[in-house]
mmCIF file with all atom_site columns, C-alpha atoms in Angstrom:
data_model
loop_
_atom_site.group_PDB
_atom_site.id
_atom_site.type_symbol
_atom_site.label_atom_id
_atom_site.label_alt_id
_atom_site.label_comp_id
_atom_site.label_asym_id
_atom_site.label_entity_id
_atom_site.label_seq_id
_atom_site.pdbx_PDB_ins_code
_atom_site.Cartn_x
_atom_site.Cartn_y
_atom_site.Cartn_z
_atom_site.occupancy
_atom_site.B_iso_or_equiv
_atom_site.pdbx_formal_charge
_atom_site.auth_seq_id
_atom_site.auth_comp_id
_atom_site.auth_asym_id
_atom_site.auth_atom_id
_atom_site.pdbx_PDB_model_num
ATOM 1   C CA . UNK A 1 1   ? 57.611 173.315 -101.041 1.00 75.00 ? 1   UNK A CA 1
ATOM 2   C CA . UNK A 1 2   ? 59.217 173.169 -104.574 1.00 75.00 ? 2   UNK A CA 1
ATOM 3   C CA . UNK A 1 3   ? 58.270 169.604 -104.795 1.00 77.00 ? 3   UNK A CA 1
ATOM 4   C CA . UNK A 1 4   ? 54.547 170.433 -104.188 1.00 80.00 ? 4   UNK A CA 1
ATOM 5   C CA . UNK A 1 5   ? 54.896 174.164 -106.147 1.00 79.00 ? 5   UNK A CA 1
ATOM 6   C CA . UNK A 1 6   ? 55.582 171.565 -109.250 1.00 81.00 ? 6   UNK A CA 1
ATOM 7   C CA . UNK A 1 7   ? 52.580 169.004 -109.123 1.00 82.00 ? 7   UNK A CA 1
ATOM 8   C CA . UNK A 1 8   ? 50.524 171.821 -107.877 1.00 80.00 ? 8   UNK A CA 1
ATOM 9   C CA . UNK A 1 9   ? 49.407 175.170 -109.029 1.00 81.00 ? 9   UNK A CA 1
ATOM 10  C CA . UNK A 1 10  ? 49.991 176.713 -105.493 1.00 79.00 ? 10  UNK A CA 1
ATOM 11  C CA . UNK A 1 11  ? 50.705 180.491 -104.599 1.00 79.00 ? 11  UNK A CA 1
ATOM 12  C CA . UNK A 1 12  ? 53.239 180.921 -101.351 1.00 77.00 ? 12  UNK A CA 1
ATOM 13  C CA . UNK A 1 13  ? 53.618 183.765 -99.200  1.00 80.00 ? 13  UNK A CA 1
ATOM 14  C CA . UNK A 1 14  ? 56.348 183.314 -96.667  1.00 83.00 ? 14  UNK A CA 1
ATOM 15  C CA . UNK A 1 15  ? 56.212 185.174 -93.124  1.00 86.00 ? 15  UNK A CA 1
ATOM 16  C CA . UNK A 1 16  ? 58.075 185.880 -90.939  1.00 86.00 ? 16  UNK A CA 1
ATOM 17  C CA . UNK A 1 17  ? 58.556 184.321 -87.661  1.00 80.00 ? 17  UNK A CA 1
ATOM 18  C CA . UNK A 1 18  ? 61.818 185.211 -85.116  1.00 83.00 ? 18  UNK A CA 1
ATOM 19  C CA . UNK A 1 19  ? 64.151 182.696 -83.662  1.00 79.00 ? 19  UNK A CA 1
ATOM 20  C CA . UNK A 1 20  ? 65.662 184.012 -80.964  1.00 76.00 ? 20  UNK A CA 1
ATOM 21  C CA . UNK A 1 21  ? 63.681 187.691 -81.049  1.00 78.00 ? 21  UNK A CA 1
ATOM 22  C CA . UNK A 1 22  ? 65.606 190.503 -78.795  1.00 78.00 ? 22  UNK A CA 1
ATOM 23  C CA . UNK A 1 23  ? 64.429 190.339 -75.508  1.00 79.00 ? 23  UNK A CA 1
ATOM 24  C CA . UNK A 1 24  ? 64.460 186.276 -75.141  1.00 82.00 ? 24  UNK A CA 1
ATOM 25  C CA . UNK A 1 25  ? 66.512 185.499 -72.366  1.00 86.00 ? 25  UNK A CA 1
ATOM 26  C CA . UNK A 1 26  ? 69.944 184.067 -72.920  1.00 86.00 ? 26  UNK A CA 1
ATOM 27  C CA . UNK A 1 27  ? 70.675 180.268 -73.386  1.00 86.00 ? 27  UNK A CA 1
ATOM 28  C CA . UNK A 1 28  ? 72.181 178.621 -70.418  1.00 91.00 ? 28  UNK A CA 1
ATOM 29  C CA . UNK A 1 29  ? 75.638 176.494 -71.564  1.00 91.00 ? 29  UNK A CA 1
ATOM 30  C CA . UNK A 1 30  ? 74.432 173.212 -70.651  1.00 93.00 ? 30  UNK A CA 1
ATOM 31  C CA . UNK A 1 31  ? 71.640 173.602 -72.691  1.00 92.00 ? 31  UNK A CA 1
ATOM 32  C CA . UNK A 1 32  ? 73.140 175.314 -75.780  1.00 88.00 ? 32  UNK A CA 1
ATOM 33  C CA . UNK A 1 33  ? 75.664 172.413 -75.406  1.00 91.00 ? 33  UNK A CA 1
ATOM 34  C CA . UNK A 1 34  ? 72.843 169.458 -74.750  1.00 92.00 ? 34  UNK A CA 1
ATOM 35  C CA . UNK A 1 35  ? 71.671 171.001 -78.156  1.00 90.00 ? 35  UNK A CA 1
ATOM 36  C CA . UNK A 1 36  ? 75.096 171.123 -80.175  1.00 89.00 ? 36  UNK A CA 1
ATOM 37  C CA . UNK A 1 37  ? 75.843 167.141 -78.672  1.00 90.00 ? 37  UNK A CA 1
ATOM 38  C CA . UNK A 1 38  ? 72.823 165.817 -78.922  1.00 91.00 ? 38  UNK A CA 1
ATOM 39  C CA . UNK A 1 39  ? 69.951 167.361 -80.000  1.00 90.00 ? 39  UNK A CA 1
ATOM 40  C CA . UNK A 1 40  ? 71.573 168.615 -83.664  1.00 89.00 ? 40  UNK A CA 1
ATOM 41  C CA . UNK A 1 41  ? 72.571 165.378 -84.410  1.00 91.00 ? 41  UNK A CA 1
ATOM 42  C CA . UNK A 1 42  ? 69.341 163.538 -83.896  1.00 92.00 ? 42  UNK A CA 1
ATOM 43  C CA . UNK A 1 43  ? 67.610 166.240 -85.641  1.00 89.00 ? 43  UNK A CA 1
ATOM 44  C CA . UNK A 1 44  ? 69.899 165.552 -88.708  1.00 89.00 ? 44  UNK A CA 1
ATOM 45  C CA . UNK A 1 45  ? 69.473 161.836 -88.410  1.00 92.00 ? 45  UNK A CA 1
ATOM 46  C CA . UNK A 1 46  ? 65.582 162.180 -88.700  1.00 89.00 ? 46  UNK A CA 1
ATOM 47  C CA . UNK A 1 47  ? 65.752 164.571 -91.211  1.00 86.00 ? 47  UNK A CA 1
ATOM 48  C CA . UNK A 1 48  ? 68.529 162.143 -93.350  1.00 88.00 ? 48  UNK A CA 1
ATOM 49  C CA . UNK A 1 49  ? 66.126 158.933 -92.459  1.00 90.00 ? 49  UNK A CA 1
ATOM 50  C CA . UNK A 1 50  ? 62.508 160.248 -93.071  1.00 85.00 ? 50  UNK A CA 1
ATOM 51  C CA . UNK A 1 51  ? 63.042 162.760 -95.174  1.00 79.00 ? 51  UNK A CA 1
ATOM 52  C CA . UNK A 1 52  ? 65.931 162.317 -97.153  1.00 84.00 ? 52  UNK A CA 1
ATOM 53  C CA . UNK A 1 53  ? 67.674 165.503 -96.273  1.00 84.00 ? 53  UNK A CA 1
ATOM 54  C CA . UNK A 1 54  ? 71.066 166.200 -95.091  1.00 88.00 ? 54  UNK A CA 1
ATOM 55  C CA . UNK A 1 55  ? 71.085 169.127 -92.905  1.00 88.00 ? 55  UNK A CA 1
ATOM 56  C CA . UNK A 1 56  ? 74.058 170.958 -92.533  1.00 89.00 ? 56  UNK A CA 1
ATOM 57  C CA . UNK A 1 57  ? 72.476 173.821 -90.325  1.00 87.00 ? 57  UNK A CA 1
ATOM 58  C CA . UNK A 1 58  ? 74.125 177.299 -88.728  1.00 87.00 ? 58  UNK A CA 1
ATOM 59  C CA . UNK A 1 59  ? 74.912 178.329 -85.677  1.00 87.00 ? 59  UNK A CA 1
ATOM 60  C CA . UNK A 1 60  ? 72.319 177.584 -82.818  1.00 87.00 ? 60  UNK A CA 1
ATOM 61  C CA . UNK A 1 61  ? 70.367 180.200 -81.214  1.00 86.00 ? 61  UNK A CA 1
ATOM 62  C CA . UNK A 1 62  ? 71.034 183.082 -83.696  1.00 88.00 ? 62  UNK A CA 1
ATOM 63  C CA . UNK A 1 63  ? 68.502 185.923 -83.898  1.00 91.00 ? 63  UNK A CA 1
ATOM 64  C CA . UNK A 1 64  ? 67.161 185.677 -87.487  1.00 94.00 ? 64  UNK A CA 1
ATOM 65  C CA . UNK A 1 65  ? 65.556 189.580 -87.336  1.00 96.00 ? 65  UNK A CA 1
ATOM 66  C CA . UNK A 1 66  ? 67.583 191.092 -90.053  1.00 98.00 ? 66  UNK A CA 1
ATOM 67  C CA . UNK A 1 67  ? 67.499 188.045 -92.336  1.00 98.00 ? 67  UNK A CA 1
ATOM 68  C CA . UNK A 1 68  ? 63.228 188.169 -92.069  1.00 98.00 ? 68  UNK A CA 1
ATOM 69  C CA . UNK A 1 69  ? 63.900 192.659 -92.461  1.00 98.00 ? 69  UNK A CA 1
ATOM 70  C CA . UNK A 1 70  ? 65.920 191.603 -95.374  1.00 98.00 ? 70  UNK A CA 1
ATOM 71  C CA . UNK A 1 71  ? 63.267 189.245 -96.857  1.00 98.00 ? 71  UNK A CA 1
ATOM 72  C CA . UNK A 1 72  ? 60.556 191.966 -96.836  1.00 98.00 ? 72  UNK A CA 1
ATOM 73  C CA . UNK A 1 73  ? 63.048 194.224 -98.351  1.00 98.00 ? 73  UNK A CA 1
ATOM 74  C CA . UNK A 1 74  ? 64.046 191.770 -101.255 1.00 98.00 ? 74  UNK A CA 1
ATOM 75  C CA . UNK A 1 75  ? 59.534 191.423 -101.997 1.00 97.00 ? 75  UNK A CA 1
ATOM 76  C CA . UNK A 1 76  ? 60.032 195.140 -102.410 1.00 97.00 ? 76  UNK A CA 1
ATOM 77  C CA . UNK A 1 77  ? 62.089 194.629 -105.365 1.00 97.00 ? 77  UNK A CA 1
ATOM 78  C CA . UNK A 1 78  ? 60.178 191.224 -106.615 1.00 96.00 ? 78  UNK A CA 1
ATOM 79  C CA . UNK A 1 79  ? 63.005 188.626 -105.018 1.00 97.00 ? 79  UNK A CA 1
ATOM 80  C CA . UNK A 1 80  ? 61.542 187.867 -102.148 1.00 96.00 ? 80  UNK A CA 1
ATOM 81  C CA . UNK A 1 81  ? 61.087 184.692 -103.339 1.00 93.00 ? 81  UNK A CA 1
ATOM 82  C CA . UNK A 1 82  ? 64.813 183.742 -104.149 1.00 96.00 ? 82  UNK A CA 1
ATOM 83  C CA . UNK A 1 83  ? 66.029 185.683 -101.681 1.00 98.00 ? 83  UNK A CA 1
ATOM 84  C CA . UNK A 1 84  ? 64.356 183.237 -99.494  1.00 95.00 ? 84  UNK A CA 1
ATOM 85  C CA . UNK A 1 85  ? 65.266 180.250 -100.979 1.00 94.00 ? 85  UNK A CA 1
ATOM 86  C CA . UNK A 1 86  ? 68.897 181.648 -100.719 1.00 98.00 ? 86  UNK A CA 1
ATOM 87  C CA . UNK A 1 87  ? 68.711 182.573 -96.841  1.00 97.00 ? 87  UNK A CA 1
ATOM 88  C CA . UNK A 1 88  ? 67.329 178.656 -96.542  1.00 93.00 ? 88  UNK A CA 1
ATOM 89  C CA . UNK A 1 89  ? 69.814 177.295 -97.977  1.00 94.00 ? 89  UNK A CA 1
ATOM 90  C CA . UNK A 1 90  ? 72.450 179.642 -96.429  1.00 97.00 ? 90  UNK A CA 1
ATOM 91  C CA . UNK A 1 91  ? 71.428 178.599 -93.092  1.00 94.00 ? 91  UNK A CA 1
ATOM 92  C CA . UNK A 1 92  ? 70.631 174.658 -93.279  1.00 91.00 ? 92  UNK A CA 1
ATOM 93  C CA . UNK A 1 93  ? 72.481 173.454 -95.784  1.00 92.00 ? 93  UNK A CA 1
ATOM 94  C CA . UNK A 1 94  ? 75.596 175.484 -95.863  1.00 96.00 ? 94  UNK A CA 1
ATOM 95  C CA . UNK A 1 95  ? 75.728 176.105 -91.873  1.00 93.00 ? 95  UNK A CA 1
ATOM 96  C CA . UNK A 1 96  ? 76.058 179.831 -92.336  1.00 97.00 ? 96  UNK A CA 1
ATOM 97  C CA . UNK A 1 97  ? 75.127 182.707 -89.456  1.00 96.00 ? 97  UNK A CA 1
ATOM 98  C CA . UNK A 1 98  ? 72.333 184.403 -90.907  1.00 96.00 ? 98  UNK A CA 1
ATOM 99  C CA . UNK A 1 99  ? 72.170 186.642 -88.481  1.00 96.00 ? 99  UNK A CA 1
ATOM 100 C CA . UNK A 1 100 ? 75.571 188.048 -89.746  1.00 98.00 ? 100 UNK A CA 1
ATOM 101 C CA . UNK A 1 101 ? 75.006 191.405 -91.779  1.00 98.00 ? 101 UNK A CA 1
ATOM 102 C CA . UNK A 1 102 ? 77.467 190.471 -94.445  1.00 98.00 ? 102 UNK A CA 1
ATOM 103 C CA . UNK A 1 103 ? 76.471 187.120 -94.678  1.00 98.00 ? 103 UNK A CA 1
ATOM 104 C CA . UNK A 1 104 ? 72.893 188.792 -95.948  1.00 98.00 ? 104 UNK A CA 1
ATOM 105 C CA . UNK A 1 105 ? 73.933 191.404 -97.743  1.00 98.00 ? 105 UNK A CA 1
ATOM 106 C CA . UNK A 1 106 ? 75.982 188.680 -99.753  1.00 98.00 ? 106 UNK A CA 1
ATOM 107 C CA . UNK A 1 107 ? 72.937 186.828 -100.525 1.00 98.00 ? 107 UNK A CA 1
ATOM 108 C CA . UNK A 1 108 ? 71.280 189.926 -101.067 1.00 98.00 ? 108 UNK A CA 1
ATOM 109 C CA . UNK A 1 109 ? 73.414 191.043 -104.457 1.00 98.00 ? 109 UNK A CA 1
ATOM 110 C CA . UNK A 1 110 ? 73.265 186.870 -105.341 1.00 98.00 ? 110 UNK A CA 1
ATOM 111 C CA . UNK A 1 111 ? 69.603 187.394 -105.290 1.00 98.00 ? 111 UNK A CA 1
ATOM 112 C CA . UNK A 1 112 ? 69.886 190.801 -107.276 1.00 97.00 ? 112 UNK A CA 1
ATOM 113 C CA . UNK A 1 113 ? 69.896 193.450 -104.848 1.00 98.00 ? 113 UNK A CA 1
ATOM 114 C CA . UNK A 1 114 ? 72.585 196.368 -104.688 1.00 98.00 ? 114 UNK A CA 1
ATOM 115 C CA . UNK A 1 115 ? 74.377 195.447 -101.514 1.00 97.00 ? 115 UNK A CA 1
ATOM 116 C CA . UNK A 1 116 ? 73.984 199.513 -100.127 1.00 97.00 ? 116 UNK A CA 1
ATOM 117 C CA . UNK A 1 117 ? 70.724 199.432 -101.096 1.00 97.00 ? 117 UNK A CA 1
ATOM 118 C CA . UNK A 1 118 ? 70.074 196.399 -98.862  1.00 98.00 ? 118 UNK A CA 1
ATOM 119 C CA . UNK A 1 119 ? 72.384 197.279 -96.436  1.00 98.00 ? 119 UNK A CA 1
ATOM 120 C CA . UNK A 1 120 ? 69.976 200.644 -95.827  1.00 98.00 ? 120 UNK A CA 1
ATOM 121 C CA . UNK A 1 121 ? 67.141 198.691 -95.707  1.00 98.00 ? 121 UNK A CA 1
ATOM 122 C CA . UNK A 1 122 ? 68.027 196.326 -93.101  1.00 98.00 ? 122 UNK A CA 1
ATOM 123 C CA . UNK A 1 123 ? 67.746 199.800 -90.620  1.00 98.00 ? 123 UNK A CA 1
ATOM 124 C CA . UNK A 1 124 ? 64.005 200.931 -92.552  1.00 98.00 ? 124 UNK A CA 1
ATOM 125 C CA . UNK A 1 125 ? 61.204 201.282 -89.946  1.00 98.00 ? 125 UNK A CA 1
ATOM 126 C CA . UNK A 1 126 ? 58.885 200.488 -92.629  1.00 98.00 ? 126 UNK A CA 1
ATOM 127 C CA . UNK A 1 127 ? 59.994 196.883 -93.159  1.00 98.00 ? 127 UNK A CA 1
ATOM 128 C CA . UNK A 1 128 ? 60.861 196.346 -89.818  1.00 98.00 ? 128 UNK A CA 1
ATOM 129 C CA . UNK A 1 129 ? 57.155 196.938 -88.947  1.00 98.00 ? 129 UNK A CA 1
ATOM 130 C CA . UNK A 1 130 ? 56.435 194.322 -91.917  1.00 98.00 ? 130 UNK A CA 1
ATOM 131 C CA . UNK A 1 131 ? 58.289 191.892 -89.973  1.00 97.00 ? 131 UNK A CA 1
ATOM 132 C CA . UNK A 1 132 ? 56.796 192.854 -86.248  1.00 96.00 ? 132 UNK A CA 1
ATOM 133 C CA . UNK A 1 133 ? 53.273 192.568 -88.083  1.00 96.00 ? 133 UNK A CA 1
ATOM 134 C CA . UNK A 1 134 ? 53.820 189.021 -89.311  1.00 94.00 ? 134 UNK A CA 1
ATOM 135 C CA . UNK A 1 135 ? 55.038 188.087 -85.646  1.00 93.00 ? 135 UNK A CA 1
ATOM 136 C CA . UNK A 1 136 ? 52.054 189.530 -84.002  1.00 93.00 ? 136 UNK A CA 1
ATOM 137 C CA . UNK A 1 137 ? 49.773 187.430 -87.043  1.00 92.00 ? 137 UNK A CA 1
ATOM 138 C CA . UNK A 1 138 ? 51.611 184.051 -85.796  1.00 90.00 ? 138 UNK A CA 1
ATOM 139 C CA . UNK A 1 139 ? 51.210 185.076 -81.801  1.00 90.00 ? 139 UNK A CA 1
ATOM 140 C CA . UNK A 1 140 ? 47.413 185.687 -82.456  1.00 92.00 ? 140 UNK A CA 1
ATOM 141 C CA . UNK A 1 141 ? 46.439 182.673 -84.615  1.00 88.00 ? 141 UNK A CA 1
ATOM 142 C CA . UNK A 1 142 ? 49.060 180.463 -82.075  1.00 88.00 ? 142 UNK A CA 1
ATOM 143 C CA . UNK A 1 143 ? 51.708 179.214 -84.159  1.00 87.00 ? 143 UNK A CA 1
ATOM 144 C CA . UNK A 1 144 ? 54.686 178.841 -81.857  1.00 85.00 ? 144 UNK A CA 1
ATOM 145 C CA . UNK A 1 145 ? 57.347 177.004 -83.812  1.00 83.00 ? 145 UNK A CA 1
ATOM 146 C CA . UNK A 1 146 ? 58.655 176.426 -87.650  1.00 82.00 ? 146 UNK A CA 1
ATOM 147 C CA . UNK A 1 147 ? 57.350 175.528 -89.784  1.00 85.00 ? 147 UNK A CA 1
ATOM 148 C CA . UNK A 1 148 ? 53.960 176.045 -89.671  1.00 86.00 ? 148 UNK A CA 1
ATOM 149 C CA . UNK A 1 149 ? 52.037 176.194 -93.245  1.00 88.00 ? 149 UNK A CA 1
ATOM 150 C CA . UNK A 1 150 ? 48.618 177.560 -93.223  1.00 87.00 ? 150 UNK A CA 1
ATOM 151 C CA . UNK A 1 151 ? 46.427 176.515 -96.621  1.00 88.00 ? 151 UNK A CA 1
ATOM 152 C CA . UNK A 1 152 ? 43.603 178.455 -97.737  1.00 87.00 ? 152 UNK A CA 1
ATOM 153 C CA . UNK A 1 153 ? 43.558 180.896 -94.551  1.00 85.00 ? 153 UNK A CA 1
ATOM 154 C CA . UNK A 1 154 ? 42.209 177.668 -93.258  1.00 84.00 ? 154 UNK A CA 1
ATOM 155 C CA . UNK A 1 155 ? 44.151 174.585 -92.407  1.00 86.00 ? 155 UNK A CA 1
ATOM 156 C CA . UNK A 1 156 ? 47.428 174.925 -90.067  1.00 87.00 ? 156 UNK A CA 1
ATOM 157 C CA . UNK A 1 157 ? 49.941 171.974 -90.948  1.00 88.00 ? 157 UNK A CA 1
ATOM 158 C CA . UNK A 1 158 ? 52.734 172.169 -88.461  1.00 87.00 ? 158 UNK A CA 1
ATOM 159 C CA . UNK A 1 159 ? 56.352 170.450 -88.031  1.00 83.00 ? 159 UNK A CA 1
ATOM 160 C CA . UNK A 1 160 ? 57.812 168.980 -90.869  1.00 78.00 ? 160 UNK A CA 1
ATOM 161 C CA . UNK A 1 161 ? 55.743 166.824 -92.808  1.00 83.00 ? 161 UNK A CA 1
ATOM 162 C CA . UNK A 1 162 ? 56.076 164.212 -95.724  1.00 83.00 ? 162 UNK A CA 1
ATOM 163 C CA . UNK A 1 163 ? 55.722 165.790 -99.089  1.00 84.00 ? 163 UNK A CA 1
ATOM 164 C CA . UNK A 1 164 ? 52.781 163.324 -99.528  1.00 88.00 ? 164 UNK A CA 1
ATOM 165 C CA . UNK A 1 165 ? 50.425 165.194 -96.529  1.00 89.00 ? 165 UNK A CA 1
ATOM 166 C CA . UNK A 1 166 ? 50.872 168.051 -97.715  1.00 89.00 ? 166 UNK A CA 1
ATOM 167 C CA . UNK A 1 167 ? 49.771 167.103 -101.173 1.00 90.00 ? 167 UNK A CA 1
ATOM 168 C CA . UNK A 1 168 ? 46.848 165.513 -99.558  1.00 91.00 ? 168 UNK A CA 1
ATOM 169 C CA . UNK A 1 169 ? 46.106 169.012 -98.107  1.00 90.00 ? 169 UNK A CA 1
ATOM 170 C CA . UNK A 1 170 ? 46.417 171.034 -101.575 1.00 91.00 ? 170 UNK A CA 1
ATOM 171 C CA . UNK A 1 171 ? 44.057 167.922 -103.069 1.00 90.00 ? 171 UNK A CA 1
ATOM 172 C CA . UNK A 1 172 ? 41.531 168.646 -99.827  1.00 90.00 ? 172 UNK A CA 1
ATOM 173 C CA . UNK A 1 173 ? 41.940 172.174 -100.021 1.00 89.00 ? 173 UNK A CA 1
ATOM 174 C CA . UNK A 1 174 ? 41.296 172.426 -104.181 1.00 88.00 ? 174 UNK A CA 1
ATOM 175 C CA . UNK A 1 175 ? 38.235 169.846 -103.895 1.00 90.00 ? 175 UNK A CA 1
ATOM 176 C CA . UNK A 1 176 ? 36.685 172.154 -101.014 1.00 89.00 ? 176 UNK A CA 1
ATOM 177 C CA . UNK A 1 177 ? 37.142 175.713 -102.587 1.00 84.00 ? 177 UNK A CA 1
ATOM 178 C CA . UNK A 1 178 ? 37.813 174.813 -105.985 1.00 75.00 ? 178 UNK A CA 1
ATOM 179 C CA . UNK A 1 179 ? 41.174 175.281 -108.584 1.00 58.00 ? 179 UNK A CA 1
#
């Protein structure tokens, strides 16, 4: 997305959207193992071969609730934005568990925030309910998986995609509705 934020004049808003919510039944071994052996490592091959991306990713199967609480949080204070890069890159390039409470509230004060402050918001009903809002949005309009990018309220591009589609979006989307 920074790629296309600098050849485009593009506005993101990230939402959220759970891996492993509560209530999702646990993973059995031999699957949570097939994934570790063999389904990680073809994942980073396709990413290193198409993409040009070594992935370096955290643990498998975490529940990412408090990193998204934390991300509406962070908007609060205007860092949503880095805050988000920071959790990214925490989790697929520098195989951290985001789902760890320190772990965020150490990316938290890198992005700016007091860590208390952060800490206290993680438990706020108010951005919780941000977060359970966003979920509902994705159940309703069908998005079942990351990513998912939706441009101009309009067109859904999901899965990973070559930077060059999704230019070829922006370009559709800015001829149809204008810069």
């Amino acid at each position: 997305m920074r790629a296309l934020q600098q050849t485009h004049d593009i506005v993101l808003r990230w939402r959220s959207f759970e891996l492993r919510p509560a209530g999702a039944p646990p993973l059995p071994d031999d699957y949570r193992q097939y994934i570790e052996q063999v389904g990680r490592p073809r994942f980073n091959q396709m990413m290193r071969e198409q993409h040009g991306i070594e992935v370096h990713s955290g643990p498998f199967g975490i529940n990412s609730r408090d990193a998204l609480i934390g991300e509406k949080a962070a908007e609060a204070y205007g860092l949503g934005a880095v805050y988000h890069e920071l959790v990214t890159r925490a989790y697929w390039d520098e195989a951290k568990d985001i789902s760890d409470r320190t772990v965020l509230c150490a990316i938290a004060e890198t992005s700016g925030i007091d860590g208390g402050v952060f800490i206290a918001a993680l438990d706020d009903p108010g951005y919780d309910a941000a977060v359970s809002e966003d979920v509902t949005l994705a159940q309703q309009i069908g998005i079942t998986g990351v990513p998912a990018l939706i441009f101009a309220g309009r067109y859904l591009v999901s899965g990973a995609q070559p930077i060059e589609t999704l230019r070829q979006v922006v370009e559709r989307v800015t001829a149809e509705f204008g810069a």
